[in-house]
CSV table of C-alpha atoms in Angstrom, one decimal:
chain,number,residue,atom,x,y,z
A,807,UNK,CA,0.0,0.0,0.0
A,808,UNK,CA,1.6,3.5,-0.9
A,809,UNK,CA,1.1,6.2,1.2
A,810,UNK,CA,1.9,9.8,1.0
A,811,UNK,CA,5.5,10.4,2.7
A,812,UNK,CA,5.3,12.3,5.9
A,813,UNK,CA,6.9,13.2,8.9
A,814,UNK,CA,9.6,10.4,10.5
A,815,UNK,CA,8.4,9.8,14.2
A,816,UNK,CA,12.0,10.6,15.5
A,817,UNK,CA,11.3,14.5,14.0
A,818,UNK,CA,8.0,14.5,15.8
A,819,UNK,CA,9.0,13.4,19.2
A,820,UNK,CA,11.9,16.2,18.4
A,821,UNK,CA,9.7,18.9,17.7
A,822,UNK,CA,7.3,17.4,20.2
A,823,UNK,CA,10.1,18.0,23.0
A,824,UNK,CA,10.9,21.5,21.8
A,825,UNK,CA,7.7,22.2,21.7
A,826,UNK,CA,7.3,21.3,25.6
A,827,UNK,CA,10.5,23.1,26.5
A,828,UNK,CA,9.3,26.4,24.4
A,829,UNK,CA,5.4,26.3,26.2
A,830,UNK,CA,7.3,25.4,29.8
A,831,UNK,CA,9.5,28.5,29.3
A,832,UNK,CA,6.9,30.8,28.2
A,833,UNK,CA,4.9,30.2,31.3
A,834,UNK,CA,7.4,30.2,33.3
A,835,UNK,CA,8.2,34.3,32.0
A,836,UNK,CA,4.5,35.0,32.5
A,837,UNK,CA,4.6,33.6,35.7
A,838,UNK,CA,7.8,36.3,36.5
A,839,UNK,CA,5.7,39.4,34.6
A,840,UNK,CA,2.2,38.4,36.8
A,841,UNK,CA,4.1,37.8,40.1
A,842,UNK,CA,6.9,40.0,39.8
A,843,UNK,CA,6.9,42.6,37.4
A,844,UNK,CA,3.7,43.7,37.6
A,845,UNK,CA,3.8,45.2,41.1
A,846,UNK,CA,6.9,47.7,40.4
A,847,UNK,CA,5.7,50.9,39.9
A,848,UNK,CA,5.4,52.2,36.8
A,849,UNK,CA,6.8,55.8,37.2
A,850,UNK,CA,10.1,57.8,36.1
A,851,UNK,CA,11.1,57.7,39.6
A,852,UNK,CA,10.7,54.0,40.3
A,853,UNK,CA,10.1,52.8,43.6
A,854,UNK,CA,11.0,55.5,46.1
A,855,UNK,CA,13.5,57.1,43.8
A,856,UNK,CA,16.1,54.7,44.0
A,857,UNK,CA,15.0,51.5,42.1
A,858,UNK,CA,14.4,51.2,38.9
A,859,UNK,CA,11.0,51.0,37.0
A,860,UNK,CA,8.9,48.8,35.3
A,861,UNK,CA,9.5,50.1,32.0
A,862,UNK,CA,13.3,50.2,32.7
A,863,UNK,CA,13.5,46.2,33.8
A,864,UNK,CA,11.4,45.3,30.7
A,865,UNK,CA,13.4,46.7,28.3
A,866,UNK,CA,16.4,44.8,30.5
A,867,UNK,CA,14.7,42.0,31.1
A,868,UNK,CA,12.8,41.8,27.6
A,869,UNK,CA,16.5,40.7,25.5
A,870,UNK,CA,17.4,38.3,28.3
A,871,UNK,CA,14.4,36.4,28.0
A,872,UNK,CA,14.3,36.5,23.9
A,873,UNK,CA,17.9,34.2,24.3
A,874,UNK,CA,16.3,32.2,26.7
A,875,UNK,CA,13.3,31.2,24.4
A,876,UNK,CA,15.7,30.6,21.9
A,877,UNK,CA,18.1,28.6,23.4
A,878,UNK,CA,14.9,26.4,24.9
A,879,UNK,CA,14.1,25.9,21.8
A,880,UNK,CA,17.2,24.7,19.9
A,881,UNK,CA,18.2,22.8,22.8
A,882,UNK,CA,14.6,21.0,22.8
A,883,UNK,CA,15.2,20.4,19.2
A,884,UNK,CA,18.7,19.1,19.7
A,885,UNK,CA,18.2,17.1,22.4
A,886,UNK,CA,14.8,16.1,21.4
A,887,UNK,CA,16.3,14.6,18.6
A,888,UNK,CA,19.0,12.6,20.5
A,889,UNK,CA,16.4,11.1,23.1
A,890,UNK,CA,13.6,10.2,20.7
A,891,UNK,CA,16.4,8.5,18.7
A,892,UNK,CA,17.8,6.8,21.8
A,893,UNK,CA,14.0,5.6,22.1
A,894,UNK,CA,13.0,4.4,18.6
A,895,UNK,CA,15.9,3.2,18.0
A,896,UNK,CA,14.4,-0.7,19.4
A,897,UNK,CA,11.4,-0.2,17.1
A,898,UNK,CA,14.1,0.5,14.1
A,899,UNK,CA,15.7,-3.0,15.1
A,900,UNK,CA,12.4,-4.4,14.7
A,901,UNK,CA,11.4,-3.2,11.8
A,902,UNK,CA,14.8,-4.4,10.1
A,903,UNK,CA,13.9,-7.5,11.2
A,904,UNK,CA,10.4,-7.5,9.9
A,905,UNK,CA,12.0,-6.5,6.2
A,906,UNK,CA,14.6,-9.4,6.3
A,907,UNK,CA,11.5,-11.5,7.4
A,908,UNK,CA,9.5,-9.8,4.6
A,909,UNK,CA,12.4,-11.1,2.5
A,910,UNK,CA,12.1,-14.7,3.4
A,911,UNK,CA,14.8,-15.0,5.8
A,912,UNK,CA,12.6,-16.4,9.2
A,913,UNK,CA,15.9,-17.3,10.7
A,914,UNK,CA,16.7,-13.3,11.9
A,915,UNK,CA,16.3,-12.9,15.6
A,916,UNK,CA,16.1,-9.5,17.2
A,917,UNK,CA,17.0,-10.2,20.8
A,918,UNK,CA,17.2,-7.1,22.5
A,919,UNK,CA,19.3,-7.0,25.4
A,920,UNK,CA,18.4,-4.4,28.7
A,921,UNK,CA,15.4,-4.6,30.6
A,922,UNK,CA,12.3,-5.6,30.5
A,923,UNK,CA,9.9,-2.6,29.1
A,924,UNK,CA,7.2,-2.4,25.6
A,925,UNK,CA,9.8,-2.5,23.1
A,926,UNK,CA,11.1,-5.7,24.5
A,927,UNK,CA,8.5,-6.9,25.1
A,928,UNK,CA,7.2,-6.5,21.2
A,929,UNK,CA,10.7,-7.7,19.9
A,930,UNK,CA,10.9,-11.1,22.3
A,931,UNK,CA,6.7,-10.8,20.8
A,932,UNK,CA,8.3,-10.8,17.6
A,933,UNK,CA,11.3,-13.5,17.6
A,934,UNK,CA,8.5,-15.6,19.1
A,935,UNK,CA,6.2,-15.7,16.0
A,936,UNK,CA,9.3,-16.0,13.3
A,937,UNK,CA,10.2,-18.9,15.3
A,938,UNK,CA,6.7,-20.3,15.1
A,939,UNK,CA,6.8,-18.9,11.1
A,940,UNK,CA,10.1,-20.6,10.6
A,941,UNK,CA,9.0,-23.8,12.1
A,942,UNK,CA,5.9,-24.2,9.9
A,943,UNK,CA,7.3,-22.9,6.9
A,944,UNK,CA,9.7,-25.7,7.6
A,945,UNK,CA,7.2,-28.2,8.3
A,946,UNK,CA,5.0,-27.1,5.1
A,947,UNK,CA,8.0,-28.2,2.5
A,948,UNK,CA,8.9,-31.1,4.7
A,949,UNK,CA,5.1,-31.8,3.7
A,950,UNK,CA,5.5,-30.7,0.6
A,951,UNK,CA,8.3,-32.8,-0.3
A,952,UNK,CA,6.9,-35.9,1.0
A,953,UNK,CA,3.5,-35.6,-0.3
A,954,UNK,CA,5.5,-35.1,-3.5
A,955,UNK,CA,7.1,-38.5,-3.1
A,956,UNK,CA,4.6,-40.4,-2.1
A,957,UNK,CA,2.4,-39.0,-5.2
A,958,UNK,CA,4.6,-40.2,-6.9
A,959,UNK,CA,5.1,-44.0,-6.2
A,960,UNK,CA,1.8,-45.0,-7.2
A,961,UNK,CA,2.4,-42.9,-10.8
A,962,UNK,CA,5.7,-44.4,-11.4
A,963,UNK,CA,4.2,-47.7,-10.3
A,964,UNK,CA,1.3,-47.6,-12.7
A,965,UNK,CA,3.6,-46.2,-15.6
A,966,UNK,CA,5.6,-49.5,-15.0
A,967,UNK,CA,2.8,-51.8,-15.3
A,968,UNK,CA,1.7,-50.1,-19.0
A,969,UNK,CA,5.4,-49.8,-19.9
A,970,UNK,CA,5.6,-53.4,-19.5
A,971,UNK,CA,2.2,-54.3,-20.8
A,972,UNK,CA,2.6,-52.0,-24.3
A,973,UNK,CA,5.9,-54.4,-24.7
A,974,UNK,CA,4.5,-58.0,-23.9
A,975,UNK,CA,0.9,-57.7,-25.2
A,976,UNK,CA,0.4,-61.3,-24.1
A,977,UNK,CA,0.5,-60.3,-20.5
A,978,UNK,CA,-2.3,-61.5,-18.2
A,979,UNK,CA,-4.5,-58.9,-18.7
A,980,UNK,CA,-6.7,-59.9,-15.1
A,981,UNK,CA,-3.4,-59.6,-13.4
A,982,UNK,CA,-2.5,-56.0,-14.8
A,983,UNK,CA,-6.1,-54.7,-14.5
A,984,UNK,CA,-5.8,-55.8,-10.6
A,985,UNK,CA,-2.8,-54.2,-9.8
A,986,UNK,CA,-3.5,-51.3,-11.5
A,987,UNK,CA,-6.4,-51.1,-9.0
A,988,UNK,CA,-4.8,-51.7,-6.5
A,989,UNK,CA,-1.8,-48.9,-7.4
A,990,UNK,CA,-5.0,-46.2,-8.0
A,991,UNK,CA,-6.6,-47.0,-4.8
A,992,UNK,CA,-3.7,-46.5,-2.9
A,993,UNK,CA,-3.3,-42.7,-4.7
A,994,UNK,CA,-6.8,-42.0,-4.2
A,995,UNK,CA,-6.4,-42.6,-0.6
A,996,UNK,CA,-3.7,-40.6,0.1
A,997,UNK,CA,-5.3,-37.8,-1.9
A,998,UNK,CA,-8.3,-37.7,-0.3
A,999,UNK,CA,-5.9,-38.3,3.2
A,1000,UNK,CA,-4.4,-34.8,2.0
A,1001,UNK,CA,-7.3,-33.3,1.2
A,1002,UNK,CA,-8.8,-34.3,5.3
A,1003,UNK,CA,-5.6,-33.0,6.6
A,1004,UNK,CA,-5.5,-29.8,4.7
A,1005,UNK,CA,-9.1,-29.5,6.1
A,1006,UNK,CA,-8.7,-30.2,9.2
A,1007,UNK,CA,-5.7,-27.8,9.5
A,1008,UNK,CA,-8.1,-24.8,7.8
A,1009,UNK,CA,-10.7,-25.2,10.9
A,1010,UNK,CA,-13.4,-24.0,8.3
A,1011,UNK,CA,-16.6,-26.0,9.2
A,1012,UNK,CA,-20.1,-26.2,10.5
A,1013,UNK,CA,-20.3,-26.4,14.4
A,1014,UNK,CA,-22.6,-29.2,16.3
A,1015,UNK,CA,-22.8,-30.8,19.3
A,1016,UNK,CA,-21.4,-34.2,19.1
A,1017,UNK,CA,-21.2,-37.0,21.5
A,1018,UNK,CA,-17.7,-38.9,21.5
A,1019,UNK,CA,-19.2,-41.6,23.2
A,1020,UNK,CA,-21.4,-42.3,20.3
A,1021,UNK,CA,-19.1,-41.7,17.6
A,1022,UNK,CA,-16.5,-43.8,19.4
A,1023,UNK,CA,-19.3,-46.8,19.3
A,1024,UNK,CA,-20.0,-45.9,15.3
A,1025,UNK,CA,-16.2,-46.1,14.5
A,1026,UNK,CA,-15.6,-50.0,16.9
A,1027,UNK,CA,-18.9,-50.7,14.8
A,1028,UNK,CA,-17.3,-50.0,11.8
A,1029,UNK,CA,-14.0,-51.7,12.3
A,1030,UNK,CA,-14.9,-54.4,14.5
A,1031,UNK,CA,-14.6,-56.9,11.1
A,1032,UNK,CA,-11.0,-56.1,11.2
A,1033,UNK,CA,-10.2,-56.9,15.1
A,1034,UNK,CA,-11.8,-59.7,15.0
A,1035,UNK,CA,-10.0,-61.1,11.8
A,1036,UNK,CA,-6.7,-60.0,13.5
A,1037,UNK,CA,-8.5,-62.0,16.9
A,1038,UNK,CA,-8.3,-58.7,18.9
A,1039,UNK,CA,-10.9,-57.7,21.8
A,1040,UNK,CA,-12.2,-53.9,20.6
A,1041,UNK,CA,-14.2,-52.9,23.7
A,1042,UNK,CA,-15.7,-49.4,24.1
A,1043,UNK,CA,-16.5,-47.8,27.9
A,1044,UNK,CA,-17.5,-44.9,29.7
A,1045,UNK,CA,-20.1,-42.4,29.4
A,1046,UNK,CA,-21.2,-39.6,27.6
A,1047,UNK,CA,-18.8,-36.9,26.5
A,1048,UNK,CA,-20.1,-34.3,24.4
A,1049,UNK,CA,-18.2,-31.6,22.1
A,1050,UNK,CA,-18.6,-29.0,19.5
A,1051,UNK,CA,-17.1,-29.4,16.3
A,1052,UNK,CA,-17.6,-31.6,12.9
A,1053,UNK,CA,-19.5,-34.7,13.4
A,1054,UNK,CA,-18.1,-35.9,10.2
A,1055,UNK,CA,-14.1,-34.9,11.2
A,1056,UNK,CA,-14.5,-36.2,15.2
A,1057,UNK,CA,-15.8,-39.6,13.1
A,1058,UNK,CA,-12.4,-39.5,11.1
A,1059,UNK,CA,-10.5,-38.9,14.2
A,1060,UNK,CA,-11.8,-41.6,16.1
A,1061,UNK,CA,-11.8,-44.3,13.4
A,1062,UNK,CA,-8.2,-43.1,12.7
A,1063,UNK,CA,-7.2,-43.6,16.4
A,1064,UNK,CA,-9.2,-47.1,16.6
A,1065,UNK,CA,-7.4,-48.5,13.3
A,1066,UNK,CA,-4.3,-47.6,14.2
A,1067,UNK,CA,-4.7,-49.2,18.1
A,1068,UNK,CA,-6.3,-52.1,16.2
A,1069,UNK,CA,-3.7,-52.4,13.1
A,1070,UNK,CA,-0.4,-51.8,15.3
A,1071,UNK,CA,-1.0,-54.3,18.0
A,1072,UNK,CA,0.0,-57.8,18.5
A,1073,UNK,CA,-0.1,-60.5,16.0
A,1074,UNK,CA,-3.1,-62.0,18.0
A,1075,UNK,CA,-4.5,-61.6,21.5
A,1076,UNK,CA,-4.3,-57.9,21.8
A,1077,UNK,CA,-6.8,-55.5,22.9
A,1078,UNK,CA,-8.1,-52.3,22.2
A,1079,UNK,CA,-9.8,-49.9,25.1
A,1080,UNK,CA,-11.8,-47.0,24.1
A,1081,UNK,CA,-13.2,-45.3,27.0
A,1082,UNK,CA,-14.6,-41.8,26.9
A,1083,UNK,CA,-15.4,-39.3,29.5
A,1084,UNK,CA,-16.2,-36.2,31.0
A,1085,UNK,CA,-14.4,-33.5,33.5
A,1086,UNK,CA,-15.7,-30.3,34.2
A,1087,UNK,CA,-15.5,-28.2,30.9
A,1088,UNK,CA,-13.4,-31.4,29.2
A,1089,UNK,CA,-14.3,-34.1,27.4
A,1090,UNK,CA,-11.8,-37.3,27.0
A,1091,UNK,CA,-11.4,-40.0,24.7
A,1092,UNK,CA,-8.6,-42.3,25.4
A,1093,UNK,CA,-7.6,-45.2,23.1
A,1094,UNK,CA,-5.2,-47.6,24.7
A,1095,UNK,CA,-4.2,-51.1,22.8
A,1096,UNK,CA,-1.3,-53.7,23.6
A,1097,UNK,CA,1.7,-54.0,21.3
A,1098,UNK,CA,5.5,-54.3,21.4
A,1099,UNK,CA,6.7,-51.9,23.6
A,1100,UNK,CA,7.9,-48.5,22.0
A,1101,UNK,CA,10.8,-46.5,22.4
A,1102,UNK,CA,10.2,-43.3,23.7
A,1103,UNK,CA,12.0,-41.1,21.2
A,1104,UNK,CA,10.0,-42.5,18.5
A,1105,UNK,CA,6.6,-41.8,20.3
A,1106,UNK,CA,6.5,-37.7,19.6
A,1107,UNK,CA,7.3,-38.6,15.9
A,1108,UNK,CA,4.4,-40.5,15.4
A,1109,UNK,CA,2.2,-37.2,14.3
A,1110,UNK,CA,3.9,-36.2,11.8
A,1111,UNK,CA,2.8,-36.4,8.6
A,1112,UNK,CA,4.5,-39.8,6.6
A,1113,UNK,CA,5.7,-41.2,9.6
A,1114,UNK,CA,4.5,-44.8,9.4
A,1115,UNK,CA,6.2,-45.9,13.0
A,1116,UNK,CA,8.7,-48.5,11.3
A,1117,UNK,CA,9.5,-50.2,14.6
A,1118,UNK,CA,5.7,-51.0,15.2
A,1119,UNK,CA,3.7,-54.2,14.3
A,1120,UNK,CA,1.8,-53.9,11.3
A,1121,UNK,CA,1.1,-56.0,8.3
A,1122,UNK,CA,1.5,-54.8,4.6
A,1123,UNK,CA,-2.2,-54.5,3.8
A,1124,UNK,CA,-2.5,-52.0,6.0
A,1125,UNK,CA,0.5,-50.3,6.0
A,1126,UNK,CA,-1.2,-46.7,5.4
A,1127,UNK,CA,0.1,-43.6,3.9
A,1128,UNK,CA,1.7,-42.4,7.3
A,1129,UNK,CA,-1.2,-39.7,7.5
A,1130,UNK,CA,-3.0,-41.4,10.3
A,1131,UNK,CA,-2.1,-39.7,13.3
A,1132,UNK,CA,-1.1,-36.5,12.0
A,1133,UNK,CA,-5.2,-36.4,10.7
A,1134,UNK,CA,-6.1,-36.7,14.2
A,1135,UNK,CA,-3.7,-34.6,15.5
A,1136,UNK,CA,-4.9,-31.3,12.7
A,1137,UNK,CA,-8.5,-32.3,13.6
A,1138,UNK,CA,-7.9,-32.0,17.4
A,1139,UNK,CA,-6.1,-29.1,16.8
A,1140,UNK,CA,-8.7,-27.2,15.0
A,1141,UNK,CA,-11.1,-28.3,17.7
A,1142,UNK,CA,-9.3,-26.4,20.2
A,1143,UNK,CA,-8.4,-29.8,21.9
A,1144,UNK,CA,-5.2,-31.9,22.7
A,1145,UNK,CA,-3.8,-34.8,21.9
A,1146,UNK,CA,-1.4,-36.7,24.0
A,1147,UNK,CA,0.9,-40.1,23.0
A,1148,UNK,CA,2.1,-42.3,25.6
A,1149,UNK,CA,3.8,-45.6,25.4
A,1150,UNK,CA,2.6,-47.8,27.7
A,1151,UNK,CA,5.1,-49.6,29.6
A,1152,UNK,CA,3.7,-53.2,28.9
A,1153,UNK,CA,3.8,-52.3,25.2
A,1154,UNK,CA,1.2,-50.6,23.2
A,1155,UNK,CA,0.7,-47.1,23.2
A,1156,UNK,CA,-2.3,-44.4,24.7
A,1157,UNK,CA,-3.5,-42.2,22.9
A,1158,UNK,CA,-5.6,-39.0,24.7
A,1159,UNK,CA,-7.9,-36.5,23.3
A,1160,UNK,CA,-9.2,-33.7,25.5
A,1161,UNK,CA,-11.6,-31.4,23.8
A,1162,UNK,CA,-13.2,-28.5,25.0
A,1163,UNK,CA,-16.5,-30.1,26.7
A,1164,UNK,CA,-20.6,-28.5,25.9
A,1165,UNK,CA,-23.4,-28.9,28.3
């Protein structure tokens, strides 16, 4: 936006300041004339014949005072200029820094040393958000990159599979068409993966009130088939916990959290635990499932995007497009809720959601 140039603040604190100083030293002279001068007589003879008159101090007073006002003046000027740079110059450091950030350089930090006052506080303010910027700018070509790549496989794949078939046109035919299928499925669910998460990380949907209870019963419903092929005990507990947000991304979230407790588990045996609850103004879902026990470096990693858990059990068929948790994780976070990952120390991990509770 252009604007029409105008006064710098420095030269309006100075003139400001001088300003001050010339007012203060003009009522300060008035206050001599009222309460001084105006109380000698005004005669040839002055005040009993000996002192002088009014008209004689004026006209030696009068000069006195003009170099006074004058010097008030410059010196306000002067040394209006010196303080009010001395003072702005923190806000000039900070708007440097905000045209390297405007630049694309988010790695610039101000931090101002002395003590704690407004422009400090604005510049550690300021450092604080280009380290948030810098960290999802960071995280936003990570994502890019990867979602790149992983695009990508199935295309290459698929571009294999005619390559091959244009050269040996005696090819099972059944065979191709089915892993074809198989190739576009698996691009079709990480797109539309992409598309949730991007979604989810907008916060741009209808409000309702939503029951977790129910929703975590609708999602064990769903996936119960696969527990019990993989002989695990899905059981859902608890009472009612109710929220506001998407009934359609709370679904996702839970069914996200419930596959993943039911998919990385052990080979058989295992159990799932879905409980949900209520505290005050929170409401809790907890998923908690057996597995092989995790180590706990690998546990904050698991919510990023394209991190599949390598070291956890899981069979090919489901081995995901690594989108799982950090779906749940955007959709908590654009309901105003937590989530929190713990291993558990038998093996297995819990995972806790605490959203902002409704009557």
């Amino acid at each position: 936006m252009r604007r029409r140039p105008g006064l710098s603040a420095r030269l309006k604190l100075a003139l400001s300041y001088a300003g001050f100083l010339f007012v203060a030293g003009a009522l300060l002279l008035a206050v001599v004339w009222w309460f001084l001068l105006r109380y000698v007589p005004d005669n040839s003879q002055g005040l009993l014949g000996i002192s002088p008159n009014r008209y004689l101090l004026v006209r030696t007073f009068a000069p006195a005072a003009a170099v006074a006002m004058a010097f008030l003046l410059v010196f306000g000027l002067l040394g209006g200029w010196i303080l009010a740079g001395r003072m702005l110059r923190p806000l000039t450091l900070i708007t440097d820094a905000a045209r390297t950030a405007g630049r694309g350089s988010l790695s610039h930090r101000i931090r101002m040393e002395g003590r704690q006052d407004e422009f400090r506080e604005l510049s550690d303010a300021f450092d604080s958000m280009l380290e948030q910027l810098e960290s999802h700018v960071a995280e936003q070509q990570r994502f890019a990159a990867n979602a790149s790549h992983e695009l990508r496989t199935p295309l290459a794949i698929s571009r294999t599979l005619l390559d091959v078939a244009r050269k040996d046109p005696g090819q099972d035919r059944g065979e191709l068409i089915e892993r074809l299928y198989a190739v576009n499925t698996r691009a079709i669910d990480l797109t539309e993966a992409l598309l949730l998460l991007s979604r989810g990380d907008r916060g741009n949907f209808t409000r309702e009130g939503v029951d977790l209870s129910l929703v975590a019963e609708e999602a064990a419903e769903t996936l119960l088939p696969l527990a019990e092929e993989r002989r695990i005990i899905l059981e859902v507990t608890g009472g009612a916990a109710r929220t506001s947000g998407s009934a359609e991304l709370l679904l996702r979230m839970v069914t996200n959290l419930v596959q993943n407790a039911v998919v990385h588990n052990l080979p058989a045996g295992g159990t799932v635990t879905v409980r949900t609850e209520a505290y005050g103004d929170t409401s809790v879902l907890r998923v908690e499932n057996t597995g092989r026990v995790l180590p706990p470096d690998l546990v904050p990693t698991l919510t990023e995007p394209f991190r599949r858990g390598t070291e956890r059990v899981r069979t090919d068929e489901h081995a995901g497009v690594g989108l799982g948790l950090a779906i749940v994780h955007s959709i908590v976070r654009a309901h105003d809720g937590t989530l929190d990952l713990a291993p558990r120390p038998a093996g297995g991990l819990v995972a806790t959601v605490r959203l902002p509770a409704v009557p």
